[in-house]
Every structure is written in structure tokens, then in C-alpha cells.
Short mmCIF file of N, CA, C and O in Angstrom, two decimals:
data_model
loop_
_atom_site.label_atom_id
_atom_site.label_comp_id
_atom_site.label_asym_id
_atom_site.label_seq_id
_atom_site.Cartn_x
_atom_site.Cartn_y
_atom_site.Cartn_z
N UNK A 979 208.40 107.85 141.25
CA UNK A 979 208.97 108.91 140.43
C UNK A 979 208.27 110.21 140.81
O UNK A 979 207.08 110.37 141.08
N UNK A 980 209.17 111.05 140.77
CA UNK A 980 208.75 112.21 141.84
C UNK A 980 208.44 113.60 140.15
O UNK A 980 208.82 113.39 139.00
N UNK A 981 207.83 114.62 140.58
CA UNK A 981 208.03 115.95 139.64
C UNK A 981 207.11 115.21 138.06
O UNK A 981 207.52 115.04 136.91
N UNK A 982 205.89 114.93 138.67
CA UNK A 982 204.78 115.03 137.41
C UNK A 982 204.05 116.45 137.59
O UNK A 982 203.69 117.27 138.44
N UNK A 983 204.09 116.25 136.53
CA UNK A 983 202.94 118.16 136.35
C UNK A 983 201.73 117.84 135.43
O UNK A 983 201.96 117.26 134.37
N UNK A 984 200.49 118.17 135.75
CA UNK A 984 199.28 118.15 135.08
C UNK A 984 199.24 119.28 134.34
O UNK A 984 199.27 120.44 134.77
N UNK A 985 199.16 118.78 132.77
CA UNK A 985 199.48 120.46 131.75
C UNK A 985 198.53 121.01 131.55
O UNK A 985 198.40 122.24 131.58
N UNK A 986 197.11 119.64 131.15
CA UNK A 986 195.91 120.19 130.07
C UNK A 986 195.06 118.81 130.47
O UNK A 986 195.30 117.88 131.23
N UNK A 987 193.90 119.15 129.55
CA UNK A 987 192.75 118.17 129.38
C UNK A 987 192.89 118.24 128.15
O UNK A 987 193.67 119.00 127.57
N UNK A 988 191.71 116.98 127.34
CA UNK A 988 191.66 117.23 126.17
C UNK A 988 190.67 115.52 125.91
O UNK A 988 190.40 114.94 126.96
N UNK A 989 190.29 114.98 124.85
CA UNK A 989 189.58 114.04 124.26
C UNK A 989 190.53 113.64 123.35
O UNK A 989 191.06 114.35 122.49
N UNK A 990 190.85 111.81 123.68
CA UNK A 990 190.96 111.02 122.84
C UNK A 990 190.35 109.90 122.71
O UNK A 990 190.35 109.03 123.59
N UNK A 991 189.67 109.80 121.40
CA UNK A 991 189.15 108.18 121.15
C UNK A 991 187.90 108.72 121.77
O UNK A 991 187.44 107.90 122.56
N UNK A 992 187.21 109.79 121.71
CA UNK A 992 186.22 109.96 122.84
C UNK A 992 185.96 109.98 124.10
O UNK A 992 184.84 110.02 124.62
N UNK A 993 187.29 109.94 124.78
CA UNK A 993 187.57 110.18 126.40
C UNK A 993 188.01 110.81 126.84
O UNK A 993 189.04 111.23 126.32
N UNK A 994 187.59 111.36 128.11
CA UNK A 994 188.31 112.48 128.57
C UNK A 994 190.02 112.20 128.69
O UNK A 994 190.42 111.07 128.96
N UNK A 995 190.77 113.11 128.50
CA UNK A 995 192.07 112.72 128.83
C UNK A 995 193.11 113.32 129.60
O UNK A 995 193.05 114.53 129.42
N UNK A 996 194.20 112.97 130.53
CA UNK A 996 194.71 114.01 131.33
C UNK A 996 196.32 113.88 130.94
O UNK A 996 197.06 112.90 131.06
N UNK A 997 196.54 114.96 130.53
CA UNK A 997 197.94 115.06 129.83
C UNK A 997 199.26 115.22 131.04
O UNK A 997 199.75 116.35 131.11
N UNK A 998 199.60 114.60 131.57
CA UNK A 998 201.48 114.38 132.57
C UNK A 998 202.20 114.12 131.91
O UNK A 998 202.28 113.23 131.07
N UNK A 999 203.33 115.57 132.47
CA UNK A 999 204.69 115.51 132.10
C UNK A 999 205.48 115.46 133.01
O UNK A 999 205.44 116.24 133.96
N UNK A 1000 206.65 114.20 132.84
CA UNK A 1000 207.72 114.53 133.72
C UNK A 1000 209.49 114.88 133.03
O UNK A 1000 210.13 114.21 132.22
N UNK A 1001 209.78 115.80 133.55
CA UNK A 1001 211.17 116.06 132.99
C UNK A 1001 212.31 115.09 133.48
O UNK A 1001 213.22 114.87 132.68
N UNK A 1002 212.37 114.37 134.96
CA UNK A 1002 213.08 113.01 135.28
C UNK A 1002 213.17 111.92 134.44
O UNK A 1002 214.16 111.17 134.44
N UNK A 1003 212.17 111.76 133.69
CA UNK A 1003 212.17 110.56 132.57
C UNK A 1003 211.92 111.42 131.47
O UNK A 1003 211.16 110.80 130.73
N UNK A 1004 212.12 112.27 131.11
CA UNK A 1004 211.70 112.98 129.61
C UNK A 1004 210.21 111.81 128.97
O UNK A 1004 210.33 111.02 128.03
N UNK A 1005 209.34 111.95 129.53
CA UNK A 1005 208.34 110.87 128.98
C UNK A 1005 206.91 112.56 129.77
O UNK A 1005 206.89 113.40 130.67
N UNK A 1006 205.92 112.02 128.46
CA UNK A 1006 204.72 112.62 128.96
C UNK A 1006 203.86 111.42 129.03
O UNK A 1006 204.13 110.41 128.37
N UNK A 1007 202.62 111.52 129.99
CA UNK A 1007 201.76 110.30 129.95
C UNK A 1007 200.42 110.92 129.79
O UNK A 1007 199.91 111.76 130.54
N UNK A 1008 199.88 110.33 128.61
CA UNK A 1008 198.32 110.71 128.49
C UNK A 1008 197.48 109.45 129.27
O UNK A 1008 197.24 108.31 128.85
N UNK A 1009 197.18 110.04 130.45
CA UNK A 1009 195.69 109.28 131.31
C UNK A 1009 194.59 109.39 130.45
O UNK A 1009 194.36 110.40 129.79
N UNK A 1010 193.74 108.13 130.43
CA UNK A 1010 192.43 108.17 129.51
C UNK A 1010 191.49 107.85 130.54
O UNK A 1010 191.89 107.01 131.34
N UNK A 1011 190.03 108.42 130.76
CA UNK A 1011 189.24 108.08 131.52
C UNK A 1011 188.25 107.06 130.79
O UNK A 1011 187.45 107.57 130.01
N UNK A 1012 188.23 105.99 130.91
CA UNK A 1012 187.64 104.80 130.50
C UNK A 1012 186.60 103.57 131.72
O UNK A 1012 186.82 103.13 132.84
N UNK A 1013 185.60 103.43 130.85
CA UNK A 1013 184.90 102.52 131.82
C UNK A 1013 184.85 102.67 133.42
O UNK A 1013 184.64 101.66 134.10
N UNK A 1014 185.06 104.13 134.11
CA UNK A 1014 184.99 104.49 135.23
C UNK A 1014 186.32 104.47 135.96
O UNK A 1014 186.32 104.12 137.14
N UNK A 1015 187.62 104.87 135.28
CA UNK A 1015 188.41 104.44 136.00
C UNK A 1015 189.73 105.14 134.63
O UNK A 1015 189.65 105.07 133.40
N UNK A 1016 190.69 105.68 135.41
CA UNK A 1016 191.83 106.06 134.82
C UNK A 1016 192.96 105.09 134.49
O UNK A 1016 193.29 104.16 135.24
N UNK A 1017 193.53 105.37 133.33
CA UNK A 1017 194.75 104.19 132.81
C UNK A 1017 195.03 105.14 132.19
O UNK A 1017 194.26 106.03 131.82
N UNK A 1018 196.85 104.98 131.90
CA UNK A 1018 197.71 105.22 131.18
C UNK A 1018 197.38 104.95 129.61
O UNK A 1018 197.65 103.80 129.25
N UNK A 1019 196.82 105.87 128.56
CA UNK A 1019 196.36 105.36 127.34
C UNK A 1019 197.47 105.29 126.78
O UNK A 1019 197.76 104.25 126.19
N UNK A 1020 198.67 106.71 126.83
CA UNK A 1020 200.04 106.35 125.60
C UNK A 1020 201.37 107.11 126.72
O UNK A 1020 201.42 108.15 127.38
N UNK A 1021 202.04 106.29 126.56
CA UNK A 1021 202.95 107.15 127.31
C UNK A 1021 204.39 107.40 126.44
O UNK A 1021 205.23 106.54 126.18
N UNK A 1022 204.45 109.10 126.00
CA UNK A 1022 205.28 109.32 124.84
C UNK A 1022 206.75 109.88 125.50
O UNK A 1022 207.17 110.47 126.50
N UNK A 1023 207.14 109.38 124.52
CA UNK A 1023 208.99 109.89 124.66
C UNK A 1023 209.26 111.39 124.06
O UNK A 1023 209.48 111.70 122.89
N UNK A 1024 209.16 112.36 125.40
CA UNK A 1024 209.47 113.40 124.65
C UNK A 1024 210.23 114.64 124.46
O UNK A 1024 210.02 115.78 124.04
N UNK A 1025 211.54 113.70 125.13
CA UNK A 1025 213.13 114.61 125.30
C UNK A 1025 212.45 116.05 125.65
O UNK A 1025 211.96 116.54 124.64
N UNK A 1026 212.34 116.66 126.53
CA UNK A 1026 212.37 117.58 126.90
C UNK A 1026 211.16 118.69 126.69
O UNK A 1026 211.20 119.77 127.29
N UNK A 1027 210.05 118.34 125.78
CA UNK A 1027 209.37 119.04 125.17
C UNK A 1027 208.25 118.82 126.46
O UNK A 1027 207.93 117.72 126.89
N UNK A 1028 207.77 120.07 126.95
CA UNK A 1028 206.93 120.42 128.01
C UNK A 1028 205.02 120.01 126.86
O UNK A 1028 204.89 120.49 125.74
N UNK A 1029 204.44 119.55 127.20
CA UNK A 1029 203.13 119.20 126.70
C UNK A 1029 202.47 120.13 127.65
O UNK A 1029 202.45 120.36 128.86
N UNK A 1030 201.79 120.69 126.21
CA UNK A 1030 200.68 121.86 126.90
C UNK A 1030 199.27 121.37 126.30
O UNK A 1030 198.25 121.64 126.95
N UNK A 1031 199.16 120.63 125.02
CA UNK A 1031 197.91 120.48 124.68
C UNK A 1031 198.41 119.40 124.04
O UNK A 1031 199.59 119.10 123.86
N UNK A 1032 196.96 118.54 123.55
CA UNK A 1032 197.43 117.16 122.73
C UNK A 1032 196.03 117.39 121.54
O UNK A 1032 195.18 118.07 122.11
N UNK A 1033 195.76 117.16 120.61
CA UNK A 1033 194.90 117.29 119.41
C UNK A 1033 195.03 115.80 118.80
O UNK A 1033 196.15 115.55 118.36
N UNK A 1034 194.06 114.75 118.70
CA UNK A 1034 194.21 114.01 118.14
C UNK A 1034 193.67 113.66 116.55
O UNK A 1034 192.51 113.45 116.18
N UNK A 1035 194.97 113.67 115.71
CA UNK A 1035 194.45 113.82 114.64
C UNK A 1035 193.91 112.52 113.77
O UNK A 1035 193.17 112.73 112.80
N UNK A 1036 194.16 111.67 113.99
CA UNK A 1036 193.87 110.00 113.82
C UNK A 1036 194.38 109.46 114.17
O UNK A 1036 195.52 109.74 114.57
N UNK A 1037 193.59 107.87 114.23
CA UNK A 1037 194.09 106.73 115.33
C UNK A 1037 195.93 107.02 115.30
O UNK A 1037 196.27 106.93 116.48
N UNK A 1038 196.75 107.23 114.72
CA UNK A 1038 198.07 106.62 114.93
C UNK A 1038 199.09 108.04 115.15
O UNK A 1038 200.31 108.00 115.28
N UNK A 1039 198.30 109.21 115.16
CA UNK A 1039 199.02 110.41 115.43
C UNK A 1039 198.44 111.83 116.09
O UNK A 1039 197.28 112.23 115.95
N UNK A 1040 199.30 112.40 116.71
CA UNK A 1040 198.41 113.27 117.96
C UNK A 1040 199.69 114.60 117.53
O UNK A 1040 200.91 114.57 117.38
N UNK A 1041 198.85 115.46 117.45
CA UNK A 1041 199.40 116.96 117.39
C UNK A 1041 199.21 117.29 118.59
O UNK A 1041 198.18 117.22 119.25
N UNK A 1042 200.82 117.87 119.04
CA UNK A 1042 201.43 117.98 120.14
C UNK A 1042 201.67 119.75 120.11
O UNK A 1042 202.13 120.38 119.16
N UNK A 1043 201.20 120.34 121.44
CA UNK A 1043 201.48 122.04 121.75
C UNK A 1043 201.95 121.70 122.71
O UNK A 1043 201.48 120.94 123.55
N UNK A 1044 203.41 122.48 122.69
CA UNK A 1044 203.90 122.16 123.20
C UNK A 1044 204.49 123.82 124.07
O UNK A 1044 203.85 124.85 123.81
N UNK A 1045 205.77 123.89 125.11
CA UNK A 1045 205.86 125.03 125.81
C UNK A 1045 207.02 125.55 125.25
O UNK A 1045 207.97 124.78 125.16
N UNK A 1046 207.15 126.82 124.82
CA UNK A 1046 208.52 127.20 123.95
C UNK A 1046 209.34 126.05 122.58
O UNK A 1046 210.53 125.95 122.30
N UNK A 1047 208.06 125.29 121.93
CA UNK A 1047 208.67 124.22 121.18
C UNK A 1047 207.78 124.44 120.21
O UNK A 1047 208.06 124.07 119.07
N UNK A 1048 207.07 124.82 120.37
CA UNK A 1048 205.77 125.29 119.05
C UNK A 1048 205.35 123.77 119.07
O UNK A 1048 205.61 122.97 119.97
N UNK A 1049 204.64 123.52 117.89
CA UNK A 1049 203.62 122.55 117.50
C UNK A 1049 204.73 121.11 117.02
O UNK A 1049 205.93 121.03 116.75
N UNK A 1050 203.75 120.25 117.09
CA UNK A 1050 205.02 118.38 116.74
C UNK A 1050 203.69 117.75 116.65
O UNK A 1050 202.70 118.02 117.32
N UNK A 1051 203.90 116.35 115.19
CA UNK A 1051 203.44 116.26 115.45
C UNK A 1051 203.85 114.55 115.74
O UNK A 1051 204.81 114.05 115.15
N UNK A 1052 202.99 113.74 116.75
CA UNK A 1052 203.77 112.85 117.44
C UNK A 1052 203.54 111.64 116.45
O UNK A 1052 202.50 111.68 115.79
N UNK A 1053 204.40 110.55 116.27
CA UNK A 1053 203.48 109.33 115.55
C UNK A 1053 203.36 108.12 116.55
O UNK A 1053 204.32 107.38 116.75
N UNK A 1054 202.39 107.98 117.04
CA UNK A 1054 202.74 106.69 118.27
C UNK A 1054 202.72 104.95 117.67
O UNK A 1054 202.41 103.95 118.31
N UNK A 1055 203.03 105.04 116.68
CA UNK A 1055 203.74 103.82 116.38
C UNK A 1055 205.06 103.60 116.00
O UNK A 1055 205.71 102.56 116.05
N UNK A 1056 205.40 104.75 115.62
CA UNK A 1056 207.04 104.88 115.69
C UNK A 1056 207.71 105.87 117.03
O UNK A 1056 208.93 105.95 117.18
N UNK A 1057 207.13 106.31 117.57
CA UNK A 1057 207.38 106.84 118.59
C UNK A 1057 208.01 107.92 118.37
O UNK A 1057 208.39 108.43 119.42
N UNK A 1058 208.39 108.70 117.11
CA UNK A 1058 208.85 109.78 116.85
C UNK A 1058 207.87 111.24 116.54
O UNK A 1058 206.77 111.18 115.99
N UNK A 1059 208.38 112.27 116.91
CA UNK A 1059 208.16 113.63 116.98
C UNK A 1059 208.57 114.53 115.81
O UNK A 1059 209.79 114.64 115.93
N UNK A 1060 208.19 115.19 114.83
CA UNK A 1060 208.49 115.73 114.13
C UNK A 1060 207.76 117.31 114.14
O UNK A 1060 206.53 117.39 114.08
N UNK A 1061 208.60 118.51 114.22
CA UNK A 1061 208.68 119.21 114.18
C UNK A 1061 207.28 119.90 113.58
O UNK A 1061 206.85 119.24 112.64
N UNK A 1062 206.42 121.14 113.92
CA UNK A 1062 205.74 121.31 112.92
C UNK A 1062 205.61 122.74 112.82
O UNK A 1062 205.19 123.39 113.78
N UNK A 1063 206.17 123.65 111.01
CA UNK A 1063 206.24 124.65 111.27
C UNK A 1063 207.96 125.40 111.66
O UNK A 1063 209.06 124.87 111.87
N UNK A 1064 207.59 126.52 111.63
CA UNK A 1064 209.02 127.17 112.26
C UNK A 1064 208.56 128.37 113.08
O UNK A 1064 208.06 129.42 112.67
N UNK A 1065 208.85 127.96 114.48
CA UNK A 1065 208.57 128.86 115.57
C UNK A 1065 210.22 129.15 116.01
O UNK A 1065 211.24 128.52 115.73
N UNK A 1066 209.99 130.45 116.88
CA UNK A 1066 211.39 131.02 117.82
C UNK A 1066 210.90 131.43 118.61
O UNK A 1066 209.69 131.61 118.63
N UNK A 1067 212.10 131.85 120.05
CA UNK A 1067 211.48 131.60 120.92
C UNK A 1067 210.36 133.20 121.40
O UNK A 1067 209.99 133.54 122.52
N UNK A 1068 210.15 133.71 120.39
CA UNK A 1068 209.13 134.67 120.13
C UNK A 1068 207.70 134.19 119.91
O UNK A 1068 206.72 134.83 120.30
N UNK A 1069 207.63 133.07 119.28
CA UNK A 1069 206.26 132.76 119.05
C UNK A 1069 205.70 132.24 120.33
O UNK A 1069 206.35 132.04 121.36
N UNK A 1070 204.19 132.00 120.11
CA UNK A 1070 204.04 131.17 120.87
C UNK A 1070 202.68 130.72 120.19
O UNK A 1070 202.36 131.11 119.06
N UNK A 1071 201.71 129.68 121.15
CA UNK A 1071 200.48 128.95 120.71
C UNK A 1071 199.80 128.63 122.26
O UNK A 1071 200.38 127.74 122.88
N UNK A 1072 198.67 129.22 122.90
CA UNK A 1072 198.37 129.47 124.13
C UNK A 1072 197.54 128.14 123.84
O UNK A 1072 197.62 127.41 124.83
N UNK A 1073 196.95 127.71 123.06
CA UNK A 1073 195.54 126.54 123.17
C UNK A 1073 195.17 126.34 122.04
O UNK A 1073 195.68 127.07 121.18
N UNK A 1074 194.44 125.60 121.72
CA UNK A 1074 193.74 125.14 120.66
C UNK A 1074 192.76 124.01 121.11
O UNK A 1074 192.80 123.32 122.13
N UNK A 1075 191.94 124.02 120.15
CA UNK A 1075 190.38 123.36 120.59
C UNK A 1075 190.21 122.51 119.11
O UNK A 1075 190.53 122.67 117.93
N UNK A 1076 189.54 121.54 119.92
CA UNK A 1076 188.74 120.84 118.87
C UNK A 1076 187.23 120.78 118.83
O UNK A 1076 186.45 120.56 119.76
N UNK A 1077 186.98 121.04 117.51
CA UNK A 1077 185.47 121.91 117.27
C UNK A 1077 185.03 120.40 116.47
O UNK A 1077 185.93 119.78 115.89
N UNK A 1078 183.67 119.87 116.48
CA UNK A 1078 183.12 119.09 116.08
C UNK A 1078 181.42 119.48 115.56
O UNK A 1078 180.61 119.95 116.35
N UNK A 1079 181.23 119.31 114.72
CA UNK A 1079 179.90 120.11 114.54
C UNK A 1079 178.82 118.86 114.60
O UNK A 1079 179.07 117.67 114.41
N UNK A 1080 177.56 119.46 114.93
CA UNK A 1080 176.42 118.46 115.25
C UNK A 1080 174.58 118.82 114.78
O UNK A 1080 173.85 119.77 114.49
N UNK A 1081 174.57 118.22 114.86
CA UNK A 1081 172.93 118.30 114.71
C UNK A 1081 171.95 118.37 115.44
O UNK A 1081 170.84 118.85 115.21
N UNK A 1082 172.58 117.62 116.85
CA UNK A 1082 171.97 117.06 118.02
C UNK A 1082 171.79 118.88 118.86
O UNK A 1082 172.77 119.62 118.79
N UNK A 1083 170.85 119.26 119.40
CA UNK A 1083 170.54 120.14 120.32
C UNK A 1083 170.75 120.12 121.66
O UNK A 1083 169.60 120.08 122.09
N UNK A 1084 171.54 120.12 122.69
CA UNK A 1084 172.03 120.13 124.00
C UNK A 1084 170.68 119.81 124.33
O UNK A 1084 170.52 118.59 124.34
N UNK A 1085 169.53 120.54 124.63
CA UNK A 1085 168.44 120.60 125.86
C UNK A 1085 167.34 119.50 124.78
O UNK A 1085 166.29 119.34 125.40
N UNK A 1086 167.30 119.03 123.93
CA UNK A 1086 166.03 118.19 123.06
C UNK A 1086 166.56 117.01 123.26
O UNK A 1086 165.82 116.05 123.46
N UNK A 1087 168.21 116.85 123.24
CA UNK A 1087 168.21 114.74 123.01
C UNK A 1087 168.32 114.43 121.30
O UNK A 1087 168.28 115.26 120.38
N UNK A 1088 168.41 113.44 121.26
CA UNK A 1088 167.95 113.86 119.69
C UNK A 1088 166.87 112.70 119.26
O UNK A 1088 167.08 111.64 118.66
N UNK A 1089 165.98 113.11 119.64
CA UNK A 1089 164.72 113.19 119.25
C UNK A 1089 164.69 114.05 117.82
O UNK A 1089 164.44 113.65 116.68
N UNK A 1090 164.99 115.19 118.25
CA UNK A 1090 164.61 116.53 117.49
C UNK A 1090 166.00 116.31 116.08
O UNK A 1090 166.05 117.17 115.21
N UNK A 1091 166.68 115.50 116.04
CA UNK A 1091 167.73 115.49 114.77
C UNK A 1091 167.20 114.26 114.10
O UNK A 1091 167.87 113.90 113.13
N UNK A 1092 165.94 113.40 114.44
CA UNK A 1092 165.78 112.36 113.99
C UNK A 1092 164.56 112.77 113.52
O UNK A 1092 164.27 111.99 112.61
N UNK A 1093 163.59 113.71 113.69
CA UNK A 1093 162.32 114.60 112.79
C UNK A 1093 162.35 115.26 112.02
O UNK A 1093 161.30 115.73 111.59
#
């Protein structure tokens, strides 16, 4: 299958992840980097909607940014997409991040969160 496009990165489940879209199969595929080695973690049905970012909001659903479609958010056990919000084709949403807060100090280890 020819015409995959690499949109974004992003973390699911704690892994790095690599977000492909193809418009030939209307399907996006999130790659998960696991145990040294890439696999197909979910591969979503998503009529036409270009994936620009993926946000995972718990185990069974992933907020989807998407390209001229605004925000969805996906349920991967029913495999459906629901809308999120009311965008036109004026709006838009360039990125979004997921912020996690910590205790742990980059350069100490945590040593220094356990004193």
C-alpha cells in the first residue's frame, strides 16, 4: 500500500509513538515503540480525517487533532469518532502537548525526590 505520510510523534501507554496516515484506506496507524522494536499499537478508521496529533486520554480513548477537522475524540473499542467542539474551516489547532508534572530532577535521578 502505497501514500503513507508520517504526521506527528507523541506517547502512548508510555511509548514513544509514530502517528501514519493513509488516504487509500482511510485508516491512520499509530506505531508504538516497544521492547526495542516497532508494531502497529491501534490502527483507526478514519474516513478522511488527516491525523496531526494523538493525546491519549485513557486506556480506551485518544483525542484526535486533526487537519481542517478540528479536534475528535476517538473510542478504540467501538471504533468510532466523535466530533469535538465546533470548528470551520477558519479555525485551526497547530499542536498540543502533554504536560505531566514531577518531582524527579533531570540531572539528580531521584535520589533527591526520595530525601
Amino acid at each position: 500500500i502505497r501514500n503513507w505520510t508520517t504526521s506527528g510523534l507523541t506517547t502512548i501507554q508510555g511509548s514513544l509513538a509514530l502517528i501514519s496516515c493513509n488516504d487509500e484506506i482511510s485508516e491512520s496507524w499509530i506505531w508504538v515503540w516497544r521492547d526495542a522494536s516497532w508494531s502497529v499499537g491501534f490502527k483507526l478508521k478514519t474516513d478522511q480525517l488527516f491525523i496531526l496529533g494523538v493525546l491519549e486520554l485513557h486506556p480506551q480513548a485518544l483525542l484526535l487533532n486533526t487537519f481542517s477537522h478540528g479536534l475528535h475524540v476517538y473510542n478504540l473499542k467501538t471504533g468510532v469518532s466523535s466530533r469535538v467542539g465546533d470548528f470551520n474551516a477558519a479555525s485551526s489547532l497547530r499542536n498540543f502537548y502533554q504536560c505531566v508534572e514531577t518531582l524527579h530532577l533531570l540531572d539528580m535521578g531521584e535520589t533527591i525526590a526520595e530525601t
